[in-house]
mmCIF file of C-alpha atoms and ligand atoms in Angstrom:
data_model
loop_
_atom_site.group_PDB
_atom_site.id
_atom_site.type_symbol
_atom_site.label_atom_id
_atom_site.label_comp_id
_atom_site.label_asym_id
_atom_site.label_seq_id
_atom_site.Cartn_x
_atom_site.Cartn_y
_atom_site.Cartn_z
ATOM 1 C CA UNK A 20 109.101 84.576 113.098
ATOM 2 C CA UNK A 21 109.734 81.069 111.741
ATOM 3 C CA UNK A 22 111.726 81.328 108.510
ATOM 4 C CA UNK A 23 109.660 80.168 105.523
ATOM 5 C CA UNK A 24 111.766 78.864 102.605
ATOM 6 C CA UNK A 25 110.918 81.332 99.762
ATOM 7 C CA UNK A 26 110.712 78.488 97.232
ATOM 8 C CA UNK A 27 108.226 76.501 99.327
ATOM 9 C CA UNK A 28 105.211 75.848 97.076
ATOM 10 C CA UNK A 29 102.864 77.143 99.783
ATOM 11 C CA UNK A 30 105.103 79.961 101.061
ATOM 12 C CA UNK A 31 102.416 82.691 101.015
ATOM 13 C CA UNK A 32 99.906 80.573 102.917
ATOM 14 C CA UNK A 33 102.578 79.658 105.494
ATOM 15 C CA UNK A 34 103.528 83.331 105.892
ATOM 16 C CA UNK A 35 99.916 84.200 106.710
ATOM 17 C CA UNK A 36 99.830 81.358 109.262
ATOM 18 C CA UNK A 37 103.003 82.636 110.892
ATOM 19 C CA UNK A 38 101.438 86.094 111.302
ATOM 20 C CA UNK A 39 98.543 84.513 113.167
ATOM 21 C CA UNK A 40 100.818 82.395 115.366
ATOM 22 C CA UNK A 41 102.851 85.506 116.171
ATOM 23 C CA UNK A 42 99.608 87.390 116.877
ATOM 24 C CA UNK A 43 98.511 84.605 119.203
ATOM 25 C CA UNK A 44 101.822 84.706 121.068
ATOM 26 C CA UNK A 45 101.480 88.492 121.493
ATOM 27 C CA UNK A 46 97.976 88.100 122.949
ATOM 28 C CA UNK A 47 96.217 89.604 119.899
ATOM 29 C CA UNK A 48 94.644 86.482 118.391
ATOM 30 C CA UNK A 49 92.234 84.262 120.371
ATOM 31 C CA UNK A 50 92.893 80.497 120.472
ATOM 32 C CA UNK A 51 89.691 80.042 118.484
ATOM 33 C CA UNK A 52 91.057 82.544 115.962
ATOM 34 C CA UNK A 53 93.638 79.937 114.908
ATOM 35 C CA UNK A 54 90.852 77.418 114.315
ATOM 36 C CA UNK A 55 88.765 80.011 112.448
ATOM 37 C CA UNK A 56 91.751 80.665 110.184
ATOM 38 C CA UNK A 57 91.967 76.954 109.330
ATOM 39 C CA UNK A 58 88.359 77.024 108.208
ATOM 40 C CA UNK A 59 89.060 80.077 106.075
ATOM 41 C CA UNK A 60 92.156 78.452 104.518
ATOM 42 C CA UNK A 61 90.095 75.469 103.418
ATOM 43 C CA UNK A 62 87.662 77.732 101.557
ATOM 44 C CA UNK A 63 90.546 79.738 100.082
ATOM 45 C CA UNK A 64 91.787 76.445 98.567
ATOM 46 C CA UNK A 65 88.375 75.917 97.018
ATOM 47 C CA UNK A 66 88.210 79.355 95.392
ATOM 48 C CA UNK A 67 91.794 79.034 94.083
ATOM 49 C CA UNK A 68 93.522 81.446 96.519
ATOM 50 C CA UNK A 69 92.910 84.493 94.341
ATOM 51 C CA UNK A 70 90.405 87.312 94.099
ATOM 52 C CA UNK A 71 87.541 86.349 91.822
ATOM 53 C CA UNK A 72 85.492 88.702 89.672
ATOM 54 C CA UNK A 73 82.408 88.623 92.005
ATOM 55 C CA UNK A 74 84.668 89.334 95.023
ATOM 56 C CA UNK A 75 86.133 92.353 93.250
ATOM 57 C CA UNK A 76 82.649 93.579 92.389
ATOM 58 C CA UNK A 77 81.595 93.226 96.042
ATOM 59 C CA UNK A 78 84.739 95.120 97.118
ATOM 60 C CA UNK A 79 83.780 97.985 94.786
ATOM 61 C CA UNK A 80 80.249 98.108 96.206
ATOM 62 C CA UNK A 81 81.658 97.981 99.755
ATOM 63 C CA UNK A 82 83.859 100.976 98.924
ATOM 64 C CA UNK A 83 80.854 102.891 97.561
ATOM 65 C CA UNK A 84 78.816 102.110 100.699
ATOM 66 C CA UNK A 85 81.623 103.303 102.956
ATOM 67 C CA UNK A 86 82.076 106.510 100.972
ATOM 68 C CA UNK A 87 78.344 107.367 101.041
ATOM 69 C CA UNK A 88 78.058 106.596 104.762
ATOM 70 C CA UNK A 89 77.706 109.371 107.329
ATOM 71 C CA UNK A 90 79.265 107.243 110.077
ATOM 72 C CA UNK A 91 81.239 104.344 108.615
ATOM 73 C CA UNK A 92 82.981 102.079 111.150
ATOM 74 C CA UNK A 93 85.493 99.269 110.681
ATOM 75 C CA UNK A 94 85.167 96.598 113.367
ATOM 76 C CA UNK A 95 88.470 94.905 114.195
ATOM 77 C CA UNK A 96 88.964 91.546 115.923
ATOM 78 C CA UNK A 97 92.115 89.574 116.755
ATOM 79 C CA UNK A 98 92.624 87.868 113.390
ATOM 80 C CA UNK A 99 92.156 91.104 111.456
ATOM 81 C CA UNK A 100 94.585 92.994 113.722
ATOM 82 C CA UNK A 101 97.214 90.262 113.249
ATOM 83 C CA UNK A 102 96.828 89.953 109.477
ATOM 84 C CA UNK A 103 96.105 93.446 108.104
ATOM 85 C CA UNK A 104 96.724 96.240 110.649
ATOM 86 C CA UNK A 105 98.324 98.681 108.166
ATOM 87 C CA UNK A 106 95.739 97.927 105.510
ATOM 88 C CA UNK A 107 92.894 98.642 107.970
ATOM 89 C CA UNK A 108 94.413 102.004 108.897
ATOM 90 C CA UNK A 109 94.866 102.891 105.209
ATOM 91 C CA UNK A 110 91.235 101.969 104.469
ATOM 92 C CA UNK A 111 90.012 104.035 107.417
ATOM 93 C CA UNK A 112 91.931 107.045 106.108
ATOM 94 C CA UNK A 113 90.660 106.763 102.537
ATOM 95 C CA UNK A 114 87.013 106.262 103.585
ATOM 96 C CA UNK A 115 87.162 108.422 106.741
ATOM 97 C CA UNK A 116 85.862 105.472 108.747
ATOM 98 C CA UNK A 117 86.352 105.054 112.479
ATOM 99 C CA UNK A 118 88.117 101.947 113.788
ATOM 100 C CA UNK A 119 86.540 100.044 116.690
ATOM 101 C CA UNK A 120 87.858 96.989 118.521
ATOM 102 C CA UNK A 121 85.093 94.419 118.902
ATOM 103 C CA UNK A 122 85.894 90.984 120.249
ATOM 104 C CA UNK A 123 84.050 87.731 120.722
ATOM 105 C CA UNK A 124 86.584 86.604 123.326
ATOM 106 C CA UNK A 125 86.831 90.002 124.982
ATOM 107 C CA UNK A 126 89.489 90.632 127.634
ATOM 108 C CA UNK A 127 91.011 93.957 128.605
ATOM 109 C CA UNK A 128 94.498 92.621 127.740
ATOM 110 C CA UNK A 129 93.461 91.686 124.210
ATOM 111 C CA UNK A 130 91.712 95.025 123.678
ATOM 112 C CA UNK A 131 94.896 96.857 124.661
ATOM 113 C CA UNK A 132 97.154 94.586 122.561
ATOM 114 C CA UNK A 133 94.974 95.183 119.491
ATOM 115 C CA UNK A 134 94.838 98.934 120.154
ATOM 116 C CA UNK A 135 98.662 98.992 120.301
ATOM 117 C CA UNK A 136 99.136 97.100 117.054
ATOM 118 C CA UNK A 137 96.730 99.468 115.273
ATOM 119 C CA UNK A 138 98.427 102.531 116.707
ATOM 120 C CA UNK A 139 101.803 101.170 115.597
ATOM 121 C CA UNK A 140 100.250 100.853 112.137
ATOM 122 C CA UNK A 141 99.387 104.576 112.191
ATOM 123 C CA UNK A 142 95.867 104.780 113.691
ATOM 124 C CA UNK A 143 95.172 107.965 115.635
ATOM 125 C CA UNK A 144 91.934 106.995 117.374
ATOM 126 C CA UNK A 145 90.743 103.543 118.394
ATOM 127 C CA UNK A 146 87.225 103.109 119.733
ATOM 128 C CA UNK A 147 85.836 100.208 121.740
ATOM 129 C CA UNK A 148 88.528 99.826 124.395
ATOM 130 C CA UNK A 149 87.814 99.596 128.130
ATOM 131 C CA UNK A 150 85.083 101.821 129.581
ATOM 132 C CA UNK A 151 84.399 103.204 126.086
ATOM 133 C CA UNK A 152 82.246 100.135 125.364
ATOM 134 C CA UNK A 153 79.340 101.415 127.415
ATOM 135 C CA UNK A 154 76.605 100.753 124.853
ATOM 136 C CA UNK A 155 74.909 97.430 124.067
ATOM 137 C CA UNK A 156 73.631 95.867 120.852
ATOM 138 C CA UNK A 157 70.105 94.601 121.627
ATOM 139 C CA UNK A 158 69.331 90.847 121.562
ATOM 140 C CA UNK A 159 72.971 89.794 121.527
ATOM 141 C CA UNK A 160 74.329 87.750 124.424
ATOM 142 C CA UNK A 161 78.031 87.414 123.460
ATOM 143 C CA UNK A 162 80.716 89.960 124.362
ATOM 144 C CA UNK A 163 80.267 91.331 120.874
ATOM 145 C CA UNK A 164 77.208 93.161 122.254
ATOM 146 C CA UNK A 165 79.511 95.702 123.975
ATOM 147 C CA UNK A 166 80.035 98.630 121.618
ATOM 148 C CA UNK A 167 81.246 102.198 121.668
ATOM 149 C CA UNK A 168 78.473 104.841 121.590
ATOM 150 C CA UNK A 169 80.679 106.951 119.284
ATOM 151 C CA UNK A 170 81.251 104.028 116.899
ATOM 152 C CA UNK A 171 79.261 100.932 116.006
ATOM 153 C CA UNK A 172 76.192 102.093 117.962
ATOM 154 C CA UNK A 173 75.663 105.156 115.747
ATOM 155 C CA UNK A 174 77.229 103.767 112.564
ATOM 156 C CA UNK A 175 75.133 103.562 109.411
ATOM 157 C CA UNK A 176 77.652 101.305 107.618
ATOM 158 C CA UNK A 177 79.775 98.730 109.476
ATOM 159 C CA UNK A 178 82.551 96.615 107.988
ATOM 160 C CA UNK A 179 82.834 93.393 110.012
ATOM 161 C CA UNK A 180 85.543 91.183 108.517
ATOM 162 C CA UNK A 181 85.782 87.579 109.811
ATOM 163 C CA UNK A 182 82.721 87.782 111.928
ATOM 164 C CA UNK A 183 80.241 85.490 113.613
ATOM 165 C CA UNK A 184 76.708 85.438 112.279
ATOM 166 C CA UNK A 185 74.870 86.541 115.418
ATOM 167 C CA UNK A 186 76.199 90.071 115.416
ATOM 168 C CA UNK A 187 75.746 90.530 111.672
ATOM 169 C CA UNK A 188 72.099 89.543 112.129
ATOM 170 C CA UNK A 189 71.718 91.896 115.128
ATOM 171 C CA UNK A 190 73.365 94.812 113.290
ATOM 172 C CA UNK A 191 71.099 94.316 110.306
ATOM 173 C CA UNK A 192 68.066 94.262 112.561
ATOM 174 C CA UNK A 193 69.249 97.640 113.887
ATOM 175 C CA UNK A 194 68.978 98.943 110.307
ATOM 176 C CA UNK A 195 72.695 99.194 109.576
ATOM 177 C CA UNK A 196 74.349 98.286 106.284
ATOM 178 C CA UNK A 197 76.721 95.415 107.064
ATOM 179 C CA UNK A 198 79.726 94.601 104.899
ATOM 180 C CA UNK A 199 81.667 91.431 105.607
ATOM 181 C CA UNK A 200 84.729 89.616 104.328
ATOM 182 C CA UNK A 201 84.327 85.871 104.716
ATOM 183 C CA UNK A 202 85.924 83.088 102.703
ATOM 184 C CA UNK A 203 82.970 80.827 103.454
ATOM 185 C CA UNK A 204 79.970 81.854 101.317
ATOM 186 C CA UNK A 205 77.797 79.486 103.367
ATOM 187 C CA UNK A 206 78.527 81.024 106.771
ATOM 188 C CA UNK A 207 75.726 82.776 108.654
ATOM 189 C CA UNK A 208 77.702 86.014 108.448
ATOM 190 C CA UNK A 209 78.054 85.728 104.674
ATOM 191 C CA UNK A 210 74.345 85.030 104.388
ATOM 192 C CA UNK A 211 73.177 87.830 106.695
ATOM 193 C CA UNK A 212 75.369 90.686 105.423
ATOM 194 C CA UNK A 213 74.207 93.273 102.871
ATOM 195 C CA UNK A 214 77.536 93.043 101.046
ATOM 196 C CA UNK A 215 79.619 89.859 101.323
ATOM 197 C CA UNK A 216 83.135 89.797 99.935
ATOM 198 C CA UNK A 217 84.082 86.125 99.599
ATOM 199 C CA UNK A 218 87.834 86.537 99.652
ATOM 200 C CA UNK A 219 90.788 86.351 101.993
ATOM 201 C CA UNK A 220 90.965 89.411 104.218
ATOM 202 C CA UNK A 221 94.601 89.913 103.149
ATOM 203 C CA UNK A 222 93.427 90.493 99.570
ATOM 204 C CA UNK A 223 89.992 91.998 100.238
ATOM 205 C CA UNK A 224 90.939 94.946 102.460
ATOM 206 C CA UNK A 225 93.518 96.381 99.986
ATOM 207 C CA UNK A 226 90.958 95.826 97.202
ATOM 208 C CA UNK A 227 88.310 97.902 99.021
ATOM 209 C CA UNK A 228 90.890 100.679 99.553
ATOM 210 C CA UNK A 229 91.915 100.654 95.892
ATOM 211 C CA UNK A 230 88.273 100.804 94.795
ATOM 212 C CA UNK A 231 87.560 103.623 97.288
ATOM 213 C CA UNK A 232 90.432 105.646 95.825
ATOM 214 C CA UNK A 233 88.907 105.210 92.351
ATOM 215 C CA UNK A 234 85.380 106.129 93.516
ATOM 216 C CA UNK A 235 86.324 108.970 95.832
ATOM 217 C CA UNK A 236 85.417 111.730 93.375
ATOM 218 C CA UNK A 237 82.118 110.173 92.281
ATOM 219 C CA UNK A 238 78.954 112.100 93.204
ATOM 220 C CA UNK A 239 76.783 110.606 95.918
ATOM 221 C CA UNK A 240 74.157 109.918 93.218
ATOM 222 C CA UNK A 241 76.634 107.789 91.261
ATOM 223 C CA UNK A 242 77.778 105.995 94.419
ATOM 224 C CA UNK A 243 74.154 105.207 95.288
ATOM 225 C CA UNK A 244 73.709 103.744 91.792
ATOM 226 C CA UNK A 245 76.697 101.426 92.385
ATOM 227 C CA UNK A 246 75.120 100.320 95.658
ATOM 228 C CA UNK A 247 71.625 99.870 94.216
ATOM 229 C CA UNK A 248 72.802 97.780 91.271
ATOM 230 C CA UNK A 249 74.314 95.178 93.614
ATOM 231 C CA UNK A 250 72.535 91.961 94.492
ATOM 232 C CA UNK A 251 74.221 90.040 97.324
ATOM 233 C CA UNK A 252 72.135 86.914 96.709
ATOM 234 C CA UNK A 253 73.312 86.778 93.067
ATOM 235 C CA UNK A 254 76.918 87.558 94.052
ATOM 236 C CA UNK A 255 76.955 84.726 96.615
ATOM 237 C CA UNK A 256 75.393 82.452 94.009
ATOM 238 C CA UNK A 257 78.212 83.300 91.581
ATOM 239 C CA UNK A 258 80.808 82.479 94.258
ATOM 240 C CA UNK A 259 79.214 79.088 94.965
ATOM 241 C CA UNK A 260 79.095 78.492 91.194
ATOM 242 C CA UNK A 261 82.839 79.276 90.929
ATOM 243 C CA UNK A 262 83.605 76.719 93.644
ATOM 244 C CA UNK A 263 81.307 74.155 91.991
ATOM 245 C CA UNK A 264 82.880 74.622 88.515
ATOM 246 C CA UNK A 265 86.381 74.470 89.950
ATOM 247 C CA UNK A 266 85.599 71.276 91.826
ATOM 248 C CA UNK A 267 83.998 69.744 88.706
ATOM 249 C CA UNK A 268 87.168 70.443 86.700
ATOM 250 C CA UNK A 269 89.411 69.116 89.489
ATOM 251 C CA UNK A 270 87.231 66.016 89.863
ATOM 252 C CA UNK A 271 87.823 65.225 86.171
ATOM 253 C CA UNK A 272 91.586 65.260 86.803
ATOM 254 C CA UNK A 273 91.689 63.610 90.248
ATOM 255 C CA UNK A 274 95.364 64.534 90.552
ATOM 256 C CA UNK A 275 95.576 68.166 89.475
ATOM 257 C CA UNK A 276 99.216 68.998 90.295
ATOM 258 C CA UNK A 277 101.063 68.456 86.939
ATOM 259 C CA UNK A 278 104.272 66.923 88.408
ATOM 260 C CA UNK A 279 102.326 64.608 90.707
ATOM 261 C CA UNK A 280 100.132 63.589 87.795
ATOM 262 C CA UNK A 281 103.205 62.860 85.603
ATOM 263 C CA UNK A 282 104.775 60.636 88.270
ATOM 264 C CA UNK A 283 101.448 58.869 88.742
ATOM 265 C CA UNK A 284 101.361 58.109 84.967
ATOM 266 C CA UNK A 285 104.979 56.866 84.974
ATOM 267 C CA UNK A 286 104.340 54.552 87.931
ATOM 268 C CA UNK A 287 101.235 53.172 86.214
ATOM 269 C CA UNK A 288 103.348 52.373 83.096
ATOM 270 C CA UNK A 289 105.973 50.533 85.190
ATOM 271 C CA UNK A 290 103.305 48.546 87.026
HETATM 272 O O1 PTJ B 317 89.183 88.042 118.032
HETATM 273 P P1 PTJ B 317 87.833 87.589 118.511
HETATM 274 O O2 PTJ B 317 87.794 87.327 119.998
HETATM 275 O O3 PTJ B 317 86.725 88.556 118.127
HETATM 276 O O4 PTJ B 317 87.471 86.206 117.789
HETATM 277 C C1 PTJ B 317 87.510 86.139 116.388
HETATM 278 C C2 PTJ B 317 87.047 84.777 115.823
HETATM 279 C C3 PTJ B 317 87.513 84.707 114.365
HETATM 280 C C4 PTJ B 317 87.674 83.655 116.618
HETATM 281 C C5 PTJ B 317 85.501 84.703 115.921
HETATM 282 O O5 PTJ B 317 84.932 85.785 115.237
HETATM 283 C C6 PTJ B 317 84.968 83.391 115.350
HETATM 284 O O6 PTJ B 317 84.845 82.391 116.041
HETATM 285 O O7 PTJ B 317 84.653 83.446 114.052
HETATM 286 P P2 PTJ B 317 84.005 82.185 113.241
HETATM 287 O O8 PTJ B 317 82.584 81.994 113.669
HETATM 288 O O9 PTJ B 317 84.918 81.012 113.264
HETATM 289 O O10 PTJ B 317 83.972 82.778 111.786
HETATM 290 C C7 PTJ B 317 85.111 83.214 111.123
HETATM 291 C C8 PTJ B 317 84.825 83.176 109.613
HETATM 292 O O11 PTJ B 317 85.900 83.816 108.963
HETATM 293 C C9 PTJ B 317 84.715 81.764 109.034
HETATM 294 O O12 PTJ B 317 83.587 81.675 108.189
HETATM 295 C C10 PTJ B 317 86.017 81.582 108.212
HETATM 296 O O13 PTJ B 317 85.804 80.825 107.049
HETATM 297 C C11 PTJ B 317 86.344 83.019 107.859
HETATM 298 N N1 PTJ B 317 87.782 83.287 107.707
HETATM 299 C C12 PTJ B 317 88.815 82.781 108.434
HETATM 300 N N2 PTJ B 317 89.994 83.294 108.027
HETATM 301 C C13 PTJ B 317 89.705 84.185 107.041
HETATM 302 C C14 PTJ B 317 88.285 84.181 106.832
HETATM 303 N N3 PTJ B 317 87.698 84.949 105.928
HETATM 304 C C15 PTJ B 317 88.496 85.786 105.204
HETATM 305 N N4 PTJ B 317 89.841 85.834 105.343
HETATM 306 C C16 PTJ B 317 90.484 85.063 106.235
HETATM 307 N N5 PTJ B 317 91.821 85.137 106.369
#
C-alpha cells in the first residue's frame, strides 16, 4: 500500500482511498466503484466527515430492525468488501444476519475474491456466490436481480450499503425493510430505503454494531417502538438541513481554513 504521511492533513481520507485502490487491484472493487467512492467523498466533505446526530439515530433504528428481523441479510458489494470486511462480519455476528454477495458488475472472479476477503475477516458462510444465486428479484434487469434463495430472497430486513436505487425500489416492492448507508441523501437509494444512514460506511457499520450491542437485551416490543418512532423523511430532511447550515456558515467565511484565511488577510494588507 502507498505510504500516507501520518501528518498529511487529509491522511484518513487518503487511507480510505488506498484501500479501494488495493481492492481494485485485487479484483474486489469494480472500476465504477472508484468513481462511486469519489461521489461519496464529495458528500462526506459537505457533512463534515463525521457522524451526525441524525445518522447515529438512523444507525440505532437500523440495529433495532436487524435484531427484530427473522431473516436479516447484509448485502455486500465490492466497495463494502474493500472498506469494511471485518466490520461486516462483526455486525453479522452481533445481529445474527447472513452475509450475501450481490454485485452490479457481477463476474465469477469478483464473487470469489469478495468471498475470500470476507472469509479472511472471519465469516463462516457467504451466500450469493456462483450457482447459489438461482433466484431472481422481479422487475430488475441488472445483475443485482440474481439472489440466493437462502438469503435476500427470503429476507425480511436487508442492509444494502452503497447501493443503486433500482434494487432498493425492487426490494421495497417485495415488502422487505431496506436499510441503506449512503453519503448522498439525494440518491434514489437514500430516498427509497426505509432507513437511510447518511454517513460514510467506514463509520456507519461500526455504529450499527455498537447500537445492536446496546439493544440486544431489549424486548421485541421495545425494539418495535424504536422502529415505529423513526421517520426516514424527517431524518433525511435533517441531514439536508445540516448540509445547508454548514454551507451557509462556510459561505460567510469564503476561506474557512484558518491558516489559509490568515495568509489571505496578510497578502491583502501588503497589496
Ligand atoms: O461492486 P458492485 O459491482 O456491486 O458495484 C458497486 C457500485 C458502488 C459501483 C454500484 O453500486 C454503483 O454504481 O453505485 P452508485 O449508483 O454509484 O451509488 C453509490 C452510492 O454510494 C452513491 O450515492 C455514493 O454517494 C455513495 N457512497 C460512495 N462511497 C461511500 C458512499 N456512501 C457511504 N460510504 C461510502 N464510503
